[in-house]
Short mmCIF file of C-alpha atoms (C1' of nucleotides) in Angstrom, two decimals:
data_model
loop_
_atom_site.label_atom_id
_atom_site.label_comp_id
_atom_site.label_asym_id
_atom_site.label_seq_id
_atom_site.Cartn_x
_atom_site.Cartn_y
_atom_site.Cartn_z
CA MET A 1 -39.91 57.41 82.58
CA THR A 2 -38.31 54.68 80.76
CA ASP A 3 -38.07 54.07 76.97
CA ALA A 4 -40.62 51.21 76.97
CA ALA A 5 -42.82 53.47 78.54
CA SER A 6 -42.56 56.39 76.81
CA SER A 7 -43.13 54.66 73.68
CA THR A 8 -46.54 53.49 74.48
CA ASN A 9 -48.74 56.16 73.27
CA SER A 10 -51.77 55.36 74.74
CA TRP A 11 -50.41 55.73 78.40
CA PHE A 12 -47.95 58.50 77.55
CA GLY A 13 -47.71 61.60 75.62
CA GLU A 14 -49.70 65.15 74.95
CA VAL A 15 -53.25 65.17 74.67
CA ASP A 16 -54.56 65.77 70.91
CA ARG A 17 -58.39 65.87 70.39
CA PHE A 18 -57.98 67.49 67.12
CA ARG A 19 -55.94 64.34 65.60
CA THR A 20 -56.79 63.99 61.79
CA ILE A 21 -55.02 62.57 59.39
CA VAL A 22 -51.39 61.08 59.78
CA LEU A 23 -50.12 60.40 56.23
CA ASN A 24 -49.46 56.73 55.67
CA GLU A 25 -46.80 57.64 52.55
CA GLY A 26 -43.72 55.24 52.12
CA MET A 27 -45.05 53.14 54.90
CA SER A 28 -43.47 50.02 54.32
CA LYS A 29 -46.91 46.72 54.02
CA LEU A 30 -45.92 45.10 57.14
CA ASN A 31 -46.38 48.52 59.35
CA THR A 32 -49.67 49.51 58.27
CA ARG A 33 -51.18 46.82 60.62
CA LYS A 34 -48.84 48.33 63.58
CA SER A 35 -50.19 51.68 62.19
CA ILE A 36 -53.78 50.67 62.38
CA GLU A 37 -53.14 48.68 65.99
CA GLU A 38 -51.49 52.00 67.13
CA MET A 39 -53.94 54.53 66.26
CA ALA A 40 -56.69 52.23 67.17
CA ASP A 41 -55.32 52.12 70.55
CA SER A 42 -55.40 55.58 71.10
CA LEU A 43 -58.70 56.48 69.61
CA PHE A 44 -59.91 53.48 71.91
CA TYR A 45 -58.62 55.02 74.66
CA GLU A 46 -59.53 58.91 74.01
CA LYS A 47 -62.68 58.33 72.10
CA GLY A 48 -63.79 55.03 73.89
CA PHE A 49 -64.05 51.52 72.04
CA GLU A 50 -68.36 52.02 70.74
CA ALA A 51 -67.05 55.76 69.67
CA THR A 52 -64.54 55.06 67.62
CA SER A 53 -65.21 53.95 64.11
CA PHE A 54 -63.61 52.47 61.38
CA ALA A 55 -63.64 55.54 59.42
CA ASP A 56 -61.96 57.59 62.57
CA VAL A 57 -58.98 54.87 62.75
CA ALA A 58 -58.30 55.15 58.56
CA ALA A 59 -58.52 58.50 58.48
CA ALA A 60 -55.97 59.02 61.18
CA VAL A 61 -53.56 55.97 59.87
CA GLY A 62 -54.20 57.55 56.08
CA ILE A 63 -55.78 54.45 54.59
CA SER A 64 -58.71 53.68 52.75
CA ARG A 65 -61.55 51.78 54.85
CA GLY A 66 -61.38 49.50 52.28
CA ASN A 67 -57.84 48.56 52.98
CA PHE A 68 -58.57 48.72 56.54
CA TYR A 69 -60.11 44.89 55.83
CA HIS A 70 -57.16 43.64 54.37
CA HIS A 71 -55.37 43.78 58.07
CA PHE A 72 -58.68 43.26 60.26
CA LYS A 73 -61.61 40.98 59.89
CA SER A 74 -63.80 42.99 61.66
CA LYS A 75 -63.50 45.79 64.60
CA ASP A 76 -63.59 42.80 67.67
CA ASP A 77 -60.37 41.85 65.50
CA ILE A 78 -59.15 44.96 66.13
CA LEU A 79 -60.02 45.48 70.01
CA ASP A 80 -58.00 41.83 70.33
CA ALA A 81 -55.03 43.30 68.80
CA VAL A 82 -55.23 46.05 70.71
CA ILE A 83 -55.24 44.39 74.01
CA THR A 84 -52.61 41.90 72.63
CA ARG A 85 -50.21 45.13 72.11
CA ARG A 86 -51.37 46.75 76.02
CA MET A 87 -50.41 43.38 77.51
CA ASN A 88 -46.68 43.47 75.29
CA LYS A 89 -46.35 46.77 76.36
CA THR A 90 -47.05 46.69 79.76
CA LYS A 91 -44.84 43.60 80.13
CA GLU A 92 -42.06 45.74 78.39
CA MET A 93 -42.46 48.56 81.02
CA LEU A 94 -42.70 45.95 84.18
CA ASP A 95 -39.79 44.38 82.80
CA ALA A 96 -37.86 47.91 82.51
CA TRP A 97 -39.01 48.86 86.11
CA ASP A 98 -37.38 45.55 87.42
CA VAL A 99 -34.14 46.75 86.57
CA GLY A 100 -31.89 48.24 89.14
CA ALA A 101 -34.57 49.22 91.49
CA THR A 102 -35.62 47.84 95.19
CA PRO A 103 -38.88 45.98 95.24
CA LYS A 104 -40.27 49.29 97.13
CA GLY A 105 -38.80 51.18 94.32
CA ARG A 106 -40.82 49.41 91.80
CA ILE A 107 -44.06 50.25 93.73
CA VAL A 108 -43.24 53.86 94.08
CA SER A 109 -42.56 53.62 89.79
CA PHE A 110 -46.50 52.24 89.49
CA ILE A 111 -47.75 54.09 91.94
CA ARG A 112 -45.95 57.61 89.82
CA ILE A 113 -47.85 56.42 86.59
CA LEU A 114 -50.44 58.87 87.78
CA ILE A 115 -48.41 61.70 87.78
CA ALA A 116 -46.44 60.41 84.61
CA ASN A 117 -49.60 60.30 82.66
CA GLN A 118 -51.40 63.09 84.40
CA THR A 119 -52.54 65.21 81.23
CA LYS A 120 -53.84 62.03 79.56
CA ILE A 121 -55.36 60.35 82.42
CA MET A 122 -57.36 63.73 83.80
CA ALA A 123 -58.45 64.07 80.30
CA PHE A 124 -59.59 60.44 79.57
CA GLY A 125 -59.32 58.43 82.98
CA CYS A 126 -57.40 55.19 83.02
CA PRO A 127 -56.68 53.12 79.70
CA VAL A 128 -57.32 50.13 81.16
CA GLY A 129 -60.07 50.97 83.60
CA SER A 130 -62.06 52.74 81.29
CA LEU A 131 -61.83 49.88 79.11
CA THR A 132 -62.82 47.31 81.42
CA THR A 133 -65.66 49.41 82.30
CA GLU A 134 -66.81 49.75 78.94
CA LEU A 135 -66.47 46.06 77.79
CA ALA A 136 -67.97 44.93 80.73
CA LYS A 137 -71.15 46.93 80.30
CA LEU A 138 -71.27 45.74 76.64
CA ASP A 139 -71.07 42.46 77.83
CA HIS A 140 -67.97 42.06 75.13
CA VAL A 141 -66.45 38.71 75.03
CA ALA A 142 -62.45 40.40 75.10
CA LYS A 143 -63.87 41.61 78.48
CA ASP A 144 -61.94 39.23 80.43
CA ARG A 145 -59.06 39.62 78.09
CA ALA A 146 -59.31 43.38 79.00
CA ALA A 147 -59.29 42.27 82.71
CA GLU A 148 -55.76 40.10 82.06
CA ILE A 149 -53.87 43.56 81.62
CA PHE A 150 -54.74 44.49 85.04
CA SER A 151 -53.44 40.99 86.53
CA LEU A 152 -50.50 41.90 84.56
CA PHE A 153 -50.00 44.71 86.96
CA ARG A 154 -51.71 42.65 90.26
CA ASP A 155 -49.45 39.84 89.38
CA TRP A 156 -46.06 42.35 89.54
CA LEU A 157 -47.21 44.25 92.66
CA ALA A 158 -47.69 41.31 94.75
CA HIS A 159 -44.42 39.77 93.56
CA GLN A 160 -43.16 43.27 95.11
CA PHE A 161 -44.69 42.80 98.24
CA LYS A 162 -43.81 39.14 98.58
CA ALA A 163 -40.04 40.29 98.18
CA LEU A 164 -41.19 43.05 100.86
CA GLY A 165 -41.94 40.24 103.17
CA HIS A 166 -46.21 40.20 102.90
CA GLY A 167 -45.99 36.49 101.60
CA LYS A 168 -49.44 35.92 102.97
CA ASP A 169 -50.56 39.56 102.27
CA ALA A 170 -49.06 39.97 98.65
CA ALA A 171 -52.16 39.58 96.88
CA ASP A 172 -54.68 41.63 98.97
CA LEU A 173 -51.88 44.72 98.77
CA ALA A 174 -51.53 44.47 95.27
CA LEU A 175 -55.38 44.85 94.48
CA HIS A 176 -55.35 47.40 96.92
CA VAL A 177 -52.56 49.11 95.15
CA LEU A 178 -54.05 48.76 91.89
CA SER A 179 -57.94 49.82 93.70
CA ARG A 180 -56.29 53.17 95.14
CA SER A 181 -54.39 54.17 91.57
CA GLN A 182 -58.10 53.06 89.66
CA GLY A 183 -60.43 55.67 91.99
CA THR A 184 -57.78 58.39 91.63
CA ALA A 185 -57.90 58.09 87.58
CA VAL A 186 -61.55 58.23 87.86
CA LEU A 187 -61.95 61.41 90.06
CA ALA A 188 -58.87 62.94 88.55
CA SER A 189 -60.89 62.75 85.48
CA ALA A 190 -64.08 63.61 86.37
CA TYR A 191 -62.74 66.78 88.01
CA GLY A 192 -59.91 67.67 85.70
CA ASP A 193 -58.15 67.96 89.31
CA GLY A 194 -54.23 67.87 89.12
CA GLU A 195 -54.02 68.76 92.39
CA PHE A 196 -56.12 66.23 93.90
CA LEU A 197 -54.02 63.54 91.51
CA LYS A 198 -51.00 64.64 93.11
CA SER A 199 -52.33 64.67 97.00
CA GLU A 200 -53.60 60.82 96.56
CA VAL A 201 -50.19 59.90 95.13
CA VAL A 202 -48.67 61.23 97.80
CA ALA A 203 -50.92 59.68 100.27
CA LEU A 204 -50.73 56.26 98.46
CA GLU A 205 -46.55 56.67 98.88
CA ASN A 206 -47.15 57.06 102.54
CA TRP A 207 -49.59 54.50 102.98
CA LEU A 208 -46.69 52.25 101.13
CA GLU A 209 -44.21 53.77 103.44
CA THR A 210 -45.74 53.03 106.86
CA LEU A 211 -46.91 49.37 106.08
CA PRO A 212 -45.40 47.04 108.46
CA ASN A 213 -42.17 45.93 107.48
CA LYS A 214 -41.97 42.38 107.52
CA GLN A 215 -38.53 41.98 106.35
CA LEU A 216 -36.11 43.33 103.16
CA VAL A 217 -35.84 41.34 100.26
CA ARG A 218 -32.98 42.60 97.93
CA GLY A 219 -34.54 41.49 94.60
CA MET B 1 -81.82 50.72 102.91
CA THR B 2 -83.59 53.57 102.85
CA ASP B 3 -87.04 53.85 100.73
CA ALA B 4 -85.44 56.61 98.98
CA ALA B 5 -82.43 54.58 97.89
CA SER B 6 -84.32 51.32 96.92
CA SER B 7 -86.34 53.44 94.46
CA THR B 8 -83.38 54.74 92.69
CA ASN B 9 -83.59 51.57 89.65
CA SER B 10 -80.08 52.27 88.35
CA TRP B 11 -78.50 52.13 91.86
CA PHE B 12 -80.08 49.14 93.14
CA GLY B 13 -82.00 45.91 91.79
CA GLU B 14 -80.88 42.93 90.10
CA VAL B 15 -79.16 42.92 86.98
CA ASP B 16 -81.10 41.72 83.78
CA ARG B 17 -79.32 41.74 80.53
CA PHE B 18 -82.44 39.96 78.91
CA ARG B 19 -84.81 43.15 79.49
CA THR B 20 -86.75 44.26 76.38
CA ILE B 21 -89.97 44.98 76.19
CA VAL B 22 -91.79 46.83 79.31
CA LEU B 23 -95.56 47.53 78.13
CA ASN B 24 -97.04 50.92 78.25
CA GLU B 25 -100.63 49.98 78.22
CA GLY B 26 -102.99 52.50 80.25
CA MET B 27 -99.89 54.33 81.36
CA SER B 28 -101.14 57.74 81.57
CA LYS B 29 -99.51 60.82 79.35
CA LEU B 30 -97.31 62.62 81.97
CA ASN B 31 -95.61 59.07 83.16
CA THR B 32 -94.59 58.37 79.54
CA ARG B 33 -91.69 61.03 80.04
CA LYS B 34 -90.80 59.84 83.67
CA SER B 35 -90.64 56.40 82.00
CA ILE B 36 -88.41 56.99 79.17
CA GLU B 37 -86.17 58.67 81.92
CA GLU B 38 -86.08 55.98 83.76
CA MET B 39 -85.71 53.26 81.06
CA ALA B 40 -82.96 55.59 80.00
CA ASP B 41 -81.60 55.74 82.92
CA SER B 42 -80.81 51.92 83.72
CA LEU B 43 -79.89 51.72 79.73
CA PHE B 44 -77.21 54.37 79.88
CA TYR B 45 -75.95 52.53 83.45
CA GLU B 46 -75.68 48.82 81.81
CA LYS B 47 -75.40 49.45 78.21
CA GLY B 48 -73.21 52.70 78.37
CA PHE B 49 -74.50 56.26 76.98
CA GLU B 50 -73.09 55.80 73.28
CA ALA B 51 -74.46 52.10 73.31
CA THR B 52 -77.60 53.23 73.98
CA SER B 53 -80.00 54.02 71.15
CA PHE B 54 -83.28 55.47 70.97
CA ALA B 55 -85.08 52.41 69.63
CA ASP B 56 -83.33 50.61 72.82
CA VAL B 57 -84.96 53.42 74.86
CA ALA B 58 -88.47 53.14 72.88
CA ALA B 59 -88.32 49.14 73.16
CA ALA B 60 -87.56 49.44 76.77
CA VAL B 61 -90.38 51.53 77.39
CA GLY B 62 -92.91 50.27 74.82
CA ILE B 63 -93.61 53.11 72.59
CA SER B 64 -92.74 53.94 69.33
CA ARG B 65 -89.18 56.04 68.03
CA GLY B 66 -91.24 58.63 66.83
CA ASN B 67 -93.27 59.17 70.02
CA PHE B 68 -90.04 59.53 71.44
CA TYR B 69 -89.42 62.88 70.39
CA HIS B 70 -92.57 64.34 71.22
CA HIS B 71 -90.80 64.26 74.67
CA PHE B 72 -87.33 65.03 74.25
CA LYS B 73 -85.98 66.80 71.28
CA SER B 74 -82.61 64.95 71.11
CA LYS B 75 -80.43 62.18 72.84
CA ASP B 76 -78.49 65.02 74.51
CA ASP B 77 -82.08 66.57 76.13
CA ILE B 78 -82.73 62.84 77.64
CA LEU B 79 -78.86 62.49 79.15
CA ASP B 80 -79.69 65.84 80.56
CA ALA B 81 -82.93 64.88 82.33
CA VAL B 82 -81.06 61.36 83.10
CA ILE B 83 -78.62 63.39 84.87
CA THR B 84 -80.91 65.45 86.75
CA ARG B 85 -82.86 62.45 87.85
CA ARG B 86 -79.53 61.21 89.10
CA MET B 87 -78.94 63.84 91.21
CA ASN B 88 -82.49 64.43 92.60
CA LYS B 89 -82.44 60.55 93.55
CA THR B 90 -78.81 61.20 95.22
CA LYS B 91 -80.21 64.04 97.69
CA GLU B 92 -83.26 61.99 98.34
CA MET B 93 -80.64 59.26 99.13
CA LEU B 94 -78.16 61.78 101.34
CA ASP B 95 -81.64 63.44 103.00
CA ALA B 96 -82.91 59.79 104.26
CA TRP B 97 -78.98 58.86 105.63
CA ASP B 98 -79.06 62.17 107.66
CA VAL B 99 -82.07 61.28 109.59
CA GLY B 100 -81.27 59.23 113.28
CA ALA B 101 -77.64 58.86 112.51
CA THR B 102 -74.12 59.73 113.57
CA PRO B 103 -71.78 61.41 111.19
CA LYS B 104 -69.43 58.64 111.60
CA GLY B 105 -72.77 55.80 111.04
CA ARG B 106 -73.62 58.08 107.62
CA ILE B 107 -70.07 57.70 106.54
CA VAL B 108 -70.69 54.12 106.88
CA SER B 109 -73.71 54.29 105.24
CA PHE B 110 -71.74 55.92 101.88
CA ILE B 111 -69.24 53.20 102.52
CA ARG B 112 -71.71 50.50 102.32
CA ILE B 113 -73.72 51.38 98.84
CA LEU B 114 -70.53 49.28 97.21
CA ILE B 115 -72.29 46.04 99.39
CA ALA B 116 -75.85 46.98 98.78
CA ASN B 117 -75.17 47.44 95.22
CA GLN B 118 -72.87 44.91 95.02
CA THR B 119 -74.41 42.64 91.77
CA LYS B 120 -75.01 45.62 89.83
CA ILE B 121 -71.36 47.36 90.27
CA MET B 122 -69.99 43.92 89.34
CA ALA B 123 -71.63 43.57 86.05
CA PHE B 124 -71.24 47.71 85.30
CA GLY B 125 -69.22 49.51 87.86
CA CYS B 126 -70.47 52.39 89.50
CA PRO B 127 -72.96 54.63 87.72
CA VAL B 128 -71.41 57.93 88.37
CA GLY B 129 -67.94 56.86 87.85
CA SER B 130 -68.53 55.23 84.54
CA LEU B 131 -70.66 57.74 83.19
CA THR B 132 -68.46 60.74 84.32
CA THR B 133 -65.64 58.77 82.33
CA GLU B 134 -67.26 58.06 78.92
CA LEU B 135 -68.54 61.66 78.90
CA ALA B 136 -64.87 62.86 79.44
CA LYS B 137 -63.91 61.16 76.42
CA LEU B 138 -66.69 62.02 74.20
CA ASP B 139 -65.93 65.74 75.60
CA HIS B 140 -69.51 65.82 75.79
CA VAL B 141 -70.74 69.24 76.86
CA ALA B 142 -73.14 67.35 79.90
CA LYS B 143 -69.52 66.37 81.14
CA ASP B 144 -69.52 68.84 84.02
CA ARG B 145 -72.97 68.19 85.33
CA ALA B 146 -72.57 64.63 85.74
CA ALA B 147 -69.58 65.19 87.60
CA GLU B 148 -72.15 66.88 89.69
CA ILE B 149 -73.45 63.94 91.13
CA PHE B 150 -70.22 63.36 92.46
CA SER B 151 -70.15 66.67 94.42
CA LEU B 152 -73.10 66.10 96.04
CA PHE B 153 -71.39 63.27 97.57
CA ARG B 154 -68.43 64.89 98.10
CA ASP B 155 -69.69 68.13 99.57
CA TRP B 156 -72.61 65.48 102.03
CA LEU B 157 -69.07 63.24 102.99
CA ALA B 158 -67.27 66.67 103.78
CA HIS B 159 -70.03 67.93 105.87
CA GLN B 160 -70.07 64.70 108.00
CA PHE B 161 -66.05 64.64 108.33
CA LYS B 162 -66.47 68.55 109.63
CA ALA B 163 -68.85 67.28 112.35
CA LEU B 164 -66.41 64.78 113.07
CA GLY B 165 -63.93 67.74 113.95
CA HIS B 166 -61.73 67.54 110.59
CA GLY B 167 -63.00 71.32 109.84
CA LYS B 168 -59.86 71.88 108.07
CA ASP B 169 -59.32 67.99 106.34
CA ALA B 170 -62.89 67.31 105.36
CA ALA B 171 -62.67 68.23 101.92
CA ASP B 172 -59.52 65.95 101.49
CA LEU B 173 -61.10 63.35 103.52
CA ALA B 174 -64.23 63.40 101.38
CA LEU B 175 -62.55 63.09 98.20
CA HIS B 176 -60.64 60.32 99.51
CA VAL B 177 -63.17 57.95 100.56
CA LEU B 178 -65.18 59.15 96.95
CA SER B 179 -62.11 58.10 95.18
CA ARG B 180 -61.37 54.61 97.21
CA SER B 181 -64.96 53.61 96.55
CA GLN B 182 -64.43 54.18 93.23
CA GLY B 183 -61.39 52.55 92.54
CA THR B 184 -63.38 49.46 94.11
CA ALA B 185 -65.83 49.75 91.85
CA VAL B 186 -63.59 49.46 88.68
CA LEU B 187 -61.87 46.89 89.96
CA ALA B 188 -64.72 44.61 91.49
CA SER B 189 -66.26 44.86 87.77
CA ALA B 190 -63.26 44.19 85.92
CA TYR B 191 -62.76 40.85 87.70
CA GLY B 192 -66.56 40.34 88.71
CA ASP B 193 -65.23 40.15 92.32
CA GLY B 194 -66.90 40.45 94.89
CA GLU B 195 -64.85 38.90 97.89
CA PHE B 196 -62.59 41.66 97.18
CA LEU B 197 -65.39 44.24 96.62
CA LYS B 198 -66.30 43.34 100.16
CA SER B 199 -62.31 43.28 101.58
CA GLU B 200 -62.05 46.92 100.44
CA VAL B 201 -65.59 48.04 101.90
CA VAL B 202 -63.80 46.92 105.76
CA ALA B 203 -60.59 47.97 104.81
CA LEU B 204 -62.25 51.61 104.29
CA GLU B 205 -64.37 51.61 107.62
CA ASN B 206 -61.04 50.21 109.47
CA TRP B 207 -59.31 53.13 108.01
CA LEU B 208 -62.57 55.67 108.96
CA GLU B 209 -62.40 54.43 112.61
CA THR B 210 -58.58 54.45 112.83
CA LEU B 211 -59.17 58.22 111.64
CA PRO B 212 -57.26 60.47 114.67
CA ASN B 213 -60.30 61.22 116.53
CA LYS B 214 -60.73 65.38 116.72
CA GLN B 215 -63.67 65.62 118.10
CA LEU B 216 -67.35 64.42 118.15
CA VAL B 217 -69.84 66.77 117.23
CA ARG B 218 -73.44 65.39 117.27
CA GLY B 219 -75.70 66.28 114.00
"C1'" DG C 1 -51.32 45.79 49.27
"C1'" DT C 2 -54.43 49.48 48.42
"C1'" DC C 3 -58.09 51.60 46.21
"C1'" DT C 4 -63.23 53.09 44.88
"C1'" DA C 5 -67.51 51.97 44.51
"C1'" DT C 6 -71.55 49.56 46.67
"C1'" DA C 7 -74.32 46.80 49.94
"C1'" DT C 8 -76.83 46.73 54.19
"C1'" DA C 9 -77.90 48.00 59.14
"C1'" DT C 10 -78.90 51.18 62.35
"C1'" DT C 11 -78.41 55.78 63.63
"C1'" DG C 12 -80.35 60.28 65.23
"C1'" DA C 13 -84.21 62.91 63.74
"C1'" DT C 14 -89.00 64.66 61.07
"C1'" DA C 15 -93.53 65.05 58.76
"C1'" DG C 16 -97.90 64.14 58.66
"C1'" DA C 17 -102.23 60.59 59.58
"C1'" DC C 18 -105.03 59.69 63.07
"C1'" DG D 1 -100.03 61.99 72.81
"C1'" DT D 2 -99.30 58.39 70.05
"C1'" DC D 3 -98.53 56.42 65.59
"C1'" DT D 4 -96.09 54.88 60.68
"C1'" DA D 5 -93.49 56.17 56.89
"C1'" DT D 6 -89.57 58.78 55.65
"C1'" DC D 7 -84.99 61.10 56.26
"C1'" DA D 8 -80.27 61.88 55.92
"C1'" DA D 9 -75.83 60.30 57.89
"C1'" DT D 10 -73.20 57.08 59.67
"C1'" DA D 11 -72.13 52.02 61.18
"C1'" DT D 12 -69.86 47.47 59.44
"C1'" DA D 13 -68.61 45.23 55.56
"C1'" DT D 14 -68.11 43.35 50.86
"C1'" DA D 15 -66.78 42.83 45.92
"C1'" DG D 16 -63.82 43.94 42.13
"C1'" DA D 17 -60.61 46.99 39.46
"C1'" DC D 18 -55.82 48.21 39.75
#
DNA sequence: GTCTATATATTGATAGAC
DNA sequence: GTCTATCAATATATAGAC
């Protein structure tokens, strides 16, 4: 696990359904906005966007609801900030994976997100997949922006497959890996089944290993 | 497409984001409950459970909100009825697929749900996967009952794989097919990408075709 | 920048007339 | 069985004191 990865609270960490009040005492002014983004990120993931109210976020951060609107003008405004935050965290994580690894090793890093985040995924599913699905149902303006988080992974994966010599099929292979990981998250969450999650990770790594070896490019 | 399948409004039919009022004139009393179940089923699928209000369902059915509570005592009560309805519709569909087909042909029928329901899946995802994910986040008591819809498919698929001679791996293969279809639905919905959906269906059918041929049992 | 108080709309749910 | 009227709670959002 990289530092960039472990700092992303919506992807990592322990499940806590009883989080209530996190006091804001002594917090600098600028950091209040960051705190709101961080807690909204967690709550949107763990409760869903619709089911999370301003009161929930305000209570979790430890500020009043009124103060809230000094930092964000609407709920959609927070959603936008959360999506931006997730994109930045994702970029940090992918950048960290790029250091000192082979293309195949990087793809394995991606696959093993499922293992690293197993507890949260079994409780809340995938933060990206569940958000895009909810925003699709709401016909929300931010739906496409949320899908761009997927695109960060997709393009990064395609880049790795290109490095492995799958120039022509790289985009398809990237979407395939993304799709397999999404299905695993949905079922692991529905059943709370960690063994299934692990077995699908093994199956996906085996699939990767038995891909036709086009060529090996050090990247 | 079977009759049982095409009568399930939450799985089939055209996307209609502008459905508003469906008049209830001349409807018999007993059918009002059924109408509520049917509209709630559609709306829970298309808007999500949390985002669907009593007013939404009542307006769609064409009754007043007050009348609503004569048929259901709470929102959770409707959810329960919707889950029961979906389980019954699923059983009808699987029973229909059992008639006059080989085990492999039946599995193909399942895989091609993605094609048959492509329009709705691209707009709203999979009705089962999206509901279980939402209920998991809400920590809802009906979460496990919703997952039982998955189990109907899982057990039915496992039965087909057993008939194909995969006695030992039948359960794992069933979950794998379920997982692949879920991932396809999530990404097809996030991107609104029908070409990706079709290509994953082809890939899944190819996977099925290249499975080691254990034995062929007519079922 | 943060708070309390408040406005307004909508939520799930109830009471009682017809 | 269906309706109108209404409830209490909560939602997003605003106004203004400190």
